Amino acid sequence: MSDLTDVDLLFVEDSPEDAELALRSLKADGVLAQWRRVDSESELREALRTLRPDVILSDFSMPGFDGLRALGIARELAPQVPFIFLSGTIGEERAIEAIRAGATDYVLKNNIRRLGTAVKRAIAEAADRERSLKIEEERARLVEILEATSDFVAMASPQGKALYMNAAWRKLAGVAEPSLAGLPMSHLHPAQANERLQNEAFPASERDGSWQGESAVLAADGTAVPVSQVIIAHRGADGAIRFRSTIARDIRERKAYEARLKYLANYDSLTALPNRSLLGDRTSQAIAHASRAGRSCALMVLSIDRLKLLTDSYGHAVGDALIKAIAQRLAQSLRGGETVARIGADLFALLAGDIARPDDVLRISRSVRLAMAAPFRLEGRDIHVTLSVGASIYPRDGADFDVLLRDADAAANRVKEAGGNAFQFYAADMTRQALDRVELENELRAALARKQLALHYQPQIDLASGAIIGLEALMRWKHPSRGFVSPALFVPIAEESELIQDLGHWALMEGVQRAAAWHAVGCHVRVAVNVSARQFRGEGFVHAVASALKVHELDPLSLELELTESALIDDREHALRVLHQLKALGVQIAVDDFGTGYSSLSYLSGLPVDCLKIDRAFVTRLGQGGRDAALAQAIVSMGHALGLRVLAEGVETAEQLEFLRSHHCDEGQGYLFAKPAAADTLADLLQRGRIDV
């Protein structure tokens, strides 16, 4: 047996000499010890409360203290510590009594050479007992965990008989623990799952050690519960399978969630109709069938006329109820081979899978319009609904879903533009218009890099003195083959395609740079730069303004940013935050096209702006009197009441100018004063500093 070092010994011994003799004997046998000696019950109790010795060596008979009493105390306070009697007086009967009382061994002092062997054996056996105890404790904890887990855990013999099932599985299967013995595991799975386990899982676990996949287990009522299951084959030292373990997790909730996701991926949540994705699949199938049969199919887009007005009038809840009611009527009007889907907020689509001629589509359209004839009764109101319907035909108008849908949508939009409540087939010239728009967008993307864009500037004058106080920067695009492209054409394209961010940033930098150049030669004018709603809401807009001012060293008061009402009312909190940041920079803010939006006086009064620009639509009709003149006058009065400057756009006649002056409008711009012009042509005008009108 190996030597032992650093052994903790506790002597229960009244003789120091005997303890020293025992230590010399142990040392000679390779046992090096730290030790402590006690010779009374109180000392023994105190020692065992503070120490955990590896072995207790006790005399059997001591004056005033009995060895058996010491053994009892040791078993009470340190039951796992080996207790060896080392005595010269113990007889055989007393030794047997001591062993029965729990002593580990006894050694006679006249045979003390055996002490080292006894101590080593006692320590080794104690270590084995401790390891076994830990194993049992770990096994108990493992069983406790298995019994507490919500997963289904079981072990089975190689023949498939149940050896163990945890509480979760027993509860699910309605199996009592005593009845587990010999229960075939196949009884716990439905037939289809058993077949898969036999053909796939068990061979895989034998070959690869484990198998993982989806299966099912049986509940007590016979319901098949879907599970994610792992089966592991456990082998002995000889390589033979000793048992199989399986862990199965209930995936009913996950399966329901997946089914819900699949439903949402294919159906509209409000109406339960197929959505655009599912309609696309069905259209592709209809096209394939029509191609094989040499027939046609049609795709129709049905746009609800005036839905926004209805929603604004009656509320979104009524709007949603109306859309659901329309969906029900459309579904009821279908015949075999037709599909109706919801593809947008106010858009439905109808697929007619097998038509012989266009007259069939007209019949379907009449059926749809007839379904809408009766009013919808919602919350005590009769709501009349009309549809703008456009149709495209395969193969005449396109050979795939996206093209057919685009064409049908274009036809429906044409109907809506003409007043709605009608039907129209797709027209070929609409495709040319759409392609031209796409081509123009692509060319606009390259225009900045090719330096085809420029800013022209239109003077803004003080109406009382004629002094030029500012210039509005207006974007111009000179196309190499199209010539000058109207901003009314390319700016909406830029806004729809996100190009407006790049164009707006370029215009801001260019305008600030030009203003700084004018200031450098003594022309201290304000430059107004238009800002789109998308640019205003974009990340980093305030930083871009600050950067432009810093780079070109321009006084912030010389920059005015023109914002439309729509940019300011879409998100009040964001608008206020950005406006305050801009005002902190020191720039001026103008509300462009004022009077054409929806902002209220109370809303406007809370905005940190400097100028109202009267829309040219009002100015153009000032000479006609009536409401436009009254509105223009009201805007001037309201602006002054709020402490704002008021500028009139589109001043073209002396009559308009006289009206504006008589009502104390502050500023104006328009062809009457000067047309927009390139920056390098304005030098003389700016040096003169005024326009006499």
PDB file of N, CA, C and O in Angstrom, residues 594-595 601 604 612 614 618 622 626-642 644 646 659-660 663-665:
ATOM      1  N   PHE A 594     -47.620  77.406 -47.847  1.00  0.00           N
ATOM      2  CA  PHE A 594     -48.550  77.469 -46.730  1.00  0.00           C
ATOM      3  C   PHE A 594     -49.979  77.699 -47.236  1.00  0.00           C
ATOM      4  O   PHE A 594     -50.223  78.480 -48.151  1.00  0.00           O
ATOM      5  N   GLY A 595     -50.903  77.000 -46.601  1.00  0.00           N
ATOM      6  CA  GLY A 595     -52.310  77.117 -46.970  1.00  0.00           C
ATOM      7  C   GLY A 595     -52.831  75.922 -47.726  1.00  0.00           C
ATOM      8  O   GLY A 595     -54.044  75.729 -47.849  1.00  0.00           O
ATOM      9  N   LEU A 601     -53.911  76.462 -36.584  1.00  0.00           N
ATOM     10  CA  LEU A 601     -53.254  77.642 -36.023  1.00  0.00           C
ATOM     11  C   LEU A 601     -52.554  77.293 -34.714  1.00  0.00           C
ATOM     12  O   LEU A 601     -51.439  77.736 -34.455  1.00  0.00           O
ATOM     13  N   LEU A 604     -49.367  75.452 -35.566  1.00  0.00           N
ATOM     14  CA  LEU A 604     -48.366  76.340 -36.142  1.00  0.00           C
ATOM     15  C   LEU A 604     -47.740  77.229 -35.075  1.00  0.00           C
ATOM     16  O   LEU A 604     -46.538  77.495 -35.087  1.00  0.00           O
ATOM     17  N   LEU A 612     -43.699  82.417 -43.249  1.00  0.00           N
ATOM     18  CA  LEU A 612     -44.740  81.696 -43.960  1.00  0.00           C
ATOM     19  C   LEU A 612     -44.687  82.109 -45.423  1.00  0.00           C
ATOM     20  O   LEU A 612     -44.626  83.303 -45.748  1.00  0.00           O
ATOM     21  N   ILE A 614     -46.797  82.126 -48.778  1.00  0.00           N
ATOM     22  CA  ILE A 614     -48.138  81.925 -49.331  1.00  0.00           C
ATOM     23  C   ILE A 614     -48.004  81.183 -50.649  1.00  0.00           C
ATOM     24  O   ILE A 614     -47.259  81.592 -51.543  1.00  0.00           O
ATOM     25  N   PHE A 618     -52.764  80.634 -54.411  1.00  0.00           N
ATOM     26  CA  PHE A 618     -53.570  81.737 -53.897  1.00  0.00           C
ATOM     27  C   PHE A 618     -53.192  83.055 -54.573  1.00  0.00           C
ATOM     28  O   PHE A 618     -54.045  83.866 -54.922  1.00  0.00           O
ATOM     29  N   LEU A 622     -55.340  86.263 -56.959  1.00  0.00           N
ATOM     30  CA  LEU A 622     -55.648  87.426 -56.116  1.00  0.00           C
ATOM     31  C   LEU A 622     -56.506  88.449 -56.844  1.00  0.00           C
ATOM     32  O   LEU A 622     -57.381  89.088 -56.250  1.00  0.00           O
ATOM     33  N   GLY A 626     -62.622  87.181 -54.003  1.00  0.00           N
ATOM     34  CA  GLY A 626     -63.223  85.958 -53.475  1.00  0.00           C
ATOM     35  C   GLY A 626     -62.382  85.310 -52.392  1.00  0.00           C
ATOM     36  O   GLY A 626     -61.616  85.958 -51.674  1.00  0.00           O
ATOM     37  N   ARG A 627     -62.511  83.980 -52.292  1.00  0.00           N
ATOM     38  CA  ARG A 627     -61.913  83.251 -51.173  1.00  0.00           C
ATOM     39  C   ARG A 627     -60.393  83.296 -51.192  1.00  0.00           C
ATOM     40  O   ARG A 627     -59.755  83.384 -50.142  1.00  0.00           O
ATOM     41  N   ASP A 628     -59.767  83.184 -52.382  1.00  0.00           N
ATOM     42  CA  ASP A 628     -58.310  83.156 -52.436  1.00  0.00           C
ATOM     43  C   ASP A 628     -57.724  84.457 -51.898  1.00  0.00           C
ATOM     44  O   ASP A 628     -56.729  84.445 -51.161  1.00  0.00           O
ATOM     45  N   ALA A 629     -58.317  85.561 -52.265  1.00  0.00           N
ATOM     46  CA  ALA A 629     -57.841  86.844 -51.750  1.00  0.00           C
ATOM     47  C   ALA A 629     -58.033  86.924 -50.242  1.00  0.00           C
ATOM     48  O   ALA A 629     -57.157  87.405 -49.498  1.00  0.00           O
ATOM     49  N   ALA A 630     -59.185  86.447 -49.785  1.00  0.00           N
ATOM     50  CA  ALA A 630     -59.452  86.474 -48.343  1.00  0.00           C
ATOM     51  C   ALA A 630     -58.471  85.582 -47.593  1.00  0.00           C
ATOM     52  O   ALA A 630     -57.976  85.935 -46.513  1.00  0.00           O
ATOM     53  N   LEU A 631     -58.152  84.411 -48.162  1.00  0.00           N
ATOM     54  CA  LEU A 631     -57.205  83.503 -47.518  1.00  0.00           C
ATOM     55  C   LEU A 631     -55.809  84.108 -47.483  1.00  0.00           C
ATOM     56  O   LEU A 631     -55.103  84.012 -46.474  1.00  0.00           O
ATOM     57  N   ALA A 632     -55.387  84.721 -48.603  1.00  0.00           N
ATOM     58  CA  ALA A 632     -54.068  85.352 -48.623  1.00  0.00           C
ATOM     59  C   ALA A 632     -53.979  86.438 -47.562  1.00  0.00           C
ATOM     60  O   ALA A 632     -52.976  86.556 -46.836  1.00  0.00           O
ATOM     61  N   GLN A 633     -55.043  87.247 -47.464  1.00  0.00           N
ATOM     62  CA  GLN A 633     -55.068  88.316 -46.454  1.00  0.00           C
ATOM     63  C   GLN A 633     -55.016  87.721 -45.046  1.00  0.00           C
ATOM     64  O   GLN A 633     -54.323  88.226 -44.165  1.00  0.00           O
ATOM     65  N   ALA A 634     -55.742  86.627 -44.848  1.00  0.00           N
ATOM     66  CA  ALA A 634     -55.766  85.982 -43.527  1.00  0.00           C
ATOM     67  C   ALA A 634     -54.400  85.415 -43.164  1.00  0.00           C
ATOM     68  O   ALA A 634     -53.969  85.485 -42.002  1.00  0.00           O
ATOM     69  N   ILE A 635     -53.697  84.839 -44.166  1.00  0.00           N
ATOM     70  CA  ILE A 635     -52.368  84.278 -43.898  1.00  0.00           C
ATOM     71  C   ILE A 635     -51.410  85.385 -43.479  1.00  0.00           C
ATOM     72  O   ILE A 635     -50.608  85.228 -42.555  1.00  0.00           O
ATOM     73  N   VAL A 636     -51.465  86.546 -44.165  1.00  0.00           N
ATOM     74  CA  VAL A 636     -50.601  87.665 -43.788  1.00  0.00           C
ATOM     75  C   VAL A 636     -50.896  88.099 -42.353  1.00  0.00           C
ATOM     76  O   VAL A 636     -49.987  88.269 -41.530  1.00  0.00           O
ATOM     77  N   SER A 637     -52.184  88.280 -42.040  1.00  0.00           N
ATOM     78  CA  SER A 637     -52.558  88.725 -40.689  1.00  0.00           C
ATOM     79  C   SER A 637     -52.141  87.693 -39.642  1.00  0.00           C
ATOM     80  O   SER A 637     -51.625  88.053 -38.572  1.00  0.00           O
ATOM     81  N   MET A 638     -52.364  86.421 -39.932  1.00  0.00           N
ATOM     82  CA  MET A 638     -52.013  85.367 -38.977  1.00  0.00           C
ATOM     83  C   MET A 638     -50.504  85.305 -38.770  1.00  0.00           C
ATOM     84  O   MET A 638     -50.016  85.190 -37.636  1.00  0.00           O
ATOM     85  N   GLY A 639     -49.730  85.397 -39.869  1.00  0.00           N
ATOM     86  CA  GLY A 639     -48.280  85.371 -39.743  1.00  0.00           C
ATOM     87  C   GLY A 639     -47.764  86.513 -38.891  1.00  0.00           C
ATOM     88  O   GLY A 639     -46.909  86.326 -38.021  1.00  0.00           O
ATOM     89  N   HIS A 640     -48.285  87.712 -39.131  1.00  0.00           N
ATOM     90  CA  HIS A 640     -47.839  88.859 -38.336  1.00  0.00           C
ATOM     91  C   HIS A 640     -48.228  88.711 -36.876  1.00  0.00           C
ATOM     92  O   HIS A 640     -47.474  89.108 -35.972  1.00  0.00           O
ATOM     93  N   ALA A 641     -49.424  88.159 -36.633  1.00  0.00           N
ATOM     94  CA  ALA A 641     -49.860  87.958 -35.245  1.00  0.00           C
ATOM     95  C   ALA A 641     -48.933  87.005 -34.499  1.00  0.00           C
ATOM     96  O   ALA A 641     -48.765  87.102 -33.282  1.00  0.00           O
ATOM     97  N   LEU A 642     -48.312  86.091 -35.246  1.00  0.00           N
ATOM     98  CA  LEU A 642     -47.385  85.131 -34.640  1.00  0.00           C
ATOM     99  C   LEU A 642     -45.948  85.623 -34.677  1.00  0.00           C
ATOM    100  O   LEU A 642     -45.029  84.907 -34.283  1.00  0.00           O
ATOM    101  N   LEU A 644     -44.190  86.397 -37.439  1.00  0.00           N
ATOM    102  CA  LEU A 644     -43.471  85.774 -38.546  1.00  0.00           C
ATOM    103  C   LEU A 644     -43.442  86.687 -39.764  1.00  0.00           C
ATOM    104  O   LEU A 644     -44.336  87.518 -39.967  1.00  0.00           O
ATOM    105  N   VAL A 646     -43.914  87.092 -43.795  1.00  0.00           N
ATOM    106  CA  VAL A 646     -44.789  86.447 -44.773  1.00  0.00           C
ATOM    107  C   VAL A 646     -44.275  86.779 -46.165  1.00  0.00           C
ATOM    108  O   VAL A 646     -44.040  87.963 -46.494  1.00  0.00           O
ATOM    109  N   PHE A 659     -52.021  94.383 -54.369  1.00  0.00           N
ATOM    110  CA  PHE A 659     -52.835  93.744 -53.321  1.00  0.00           C
ATOM    111  C   PHE A 659     -51.948  93.370 -52.130  1.00  0.00           C
ATOM    112  O   PHE A 659     -52.292  93.625 -50.968  1.00  0.00           O
ATOM    113  N   LEU A 660     -50.804  92.749 -52.422  1.00  0.00           N
ATOM    114  CA  LEU A 660     -49.927  92.283 -51.346  1.00  0.00           C
ATOM    115  C   LEU A 660     -49.375  93.463 -50.545  1.00  0.00           C
ATOM    116  O   LEU A 660     -49.278  93.410 -49.316  1.00  0.00           O
ATOM    117  N   HIS A 663     -51.909  94.978 -48.207  1.00  0.00           N
ATOM    118  CA  HIS A 663     -52.198  94.164 -47.015  1.00  0.00           C
ATOM    119  C   HIS A 663     -50.931  93.842 -46.223  1.00  0.00           C
ATOM    120  O   HIS A 663     -50.916  92.939 -45.395  1.00  0.00           O
ATOM    121  N   HIS A 664     -49.866  94.618 -46.527  1.00  0.00           N
ATOM    122  CA  HIS A 664     -48.634  94.598 -45.725  1.00  0.00           C
ATOM    123  C   HIS A 664     -47.912  93.252 -45.745  1.00  0.00           C
ATOM    124  O   HIS A 664     -47.288  92.853 -44.748  1.00  0.00           O
ATOM    125  N   CYS A 665     -48.002  92.547 -46.871  1.00  0.00           N
ATOM    126  CA  CYS A 665     -47.179  91.333 -47.011  1.00  0.00           C
ATOM    127  C   CYS A 665     -45.718  91.773 -47.048  1.00  0.00           C
ATOM    128  O   CYS A 665     -45.362  92.772 -47.695  1.00  0.00           O
TER     129      CYS A 665
END
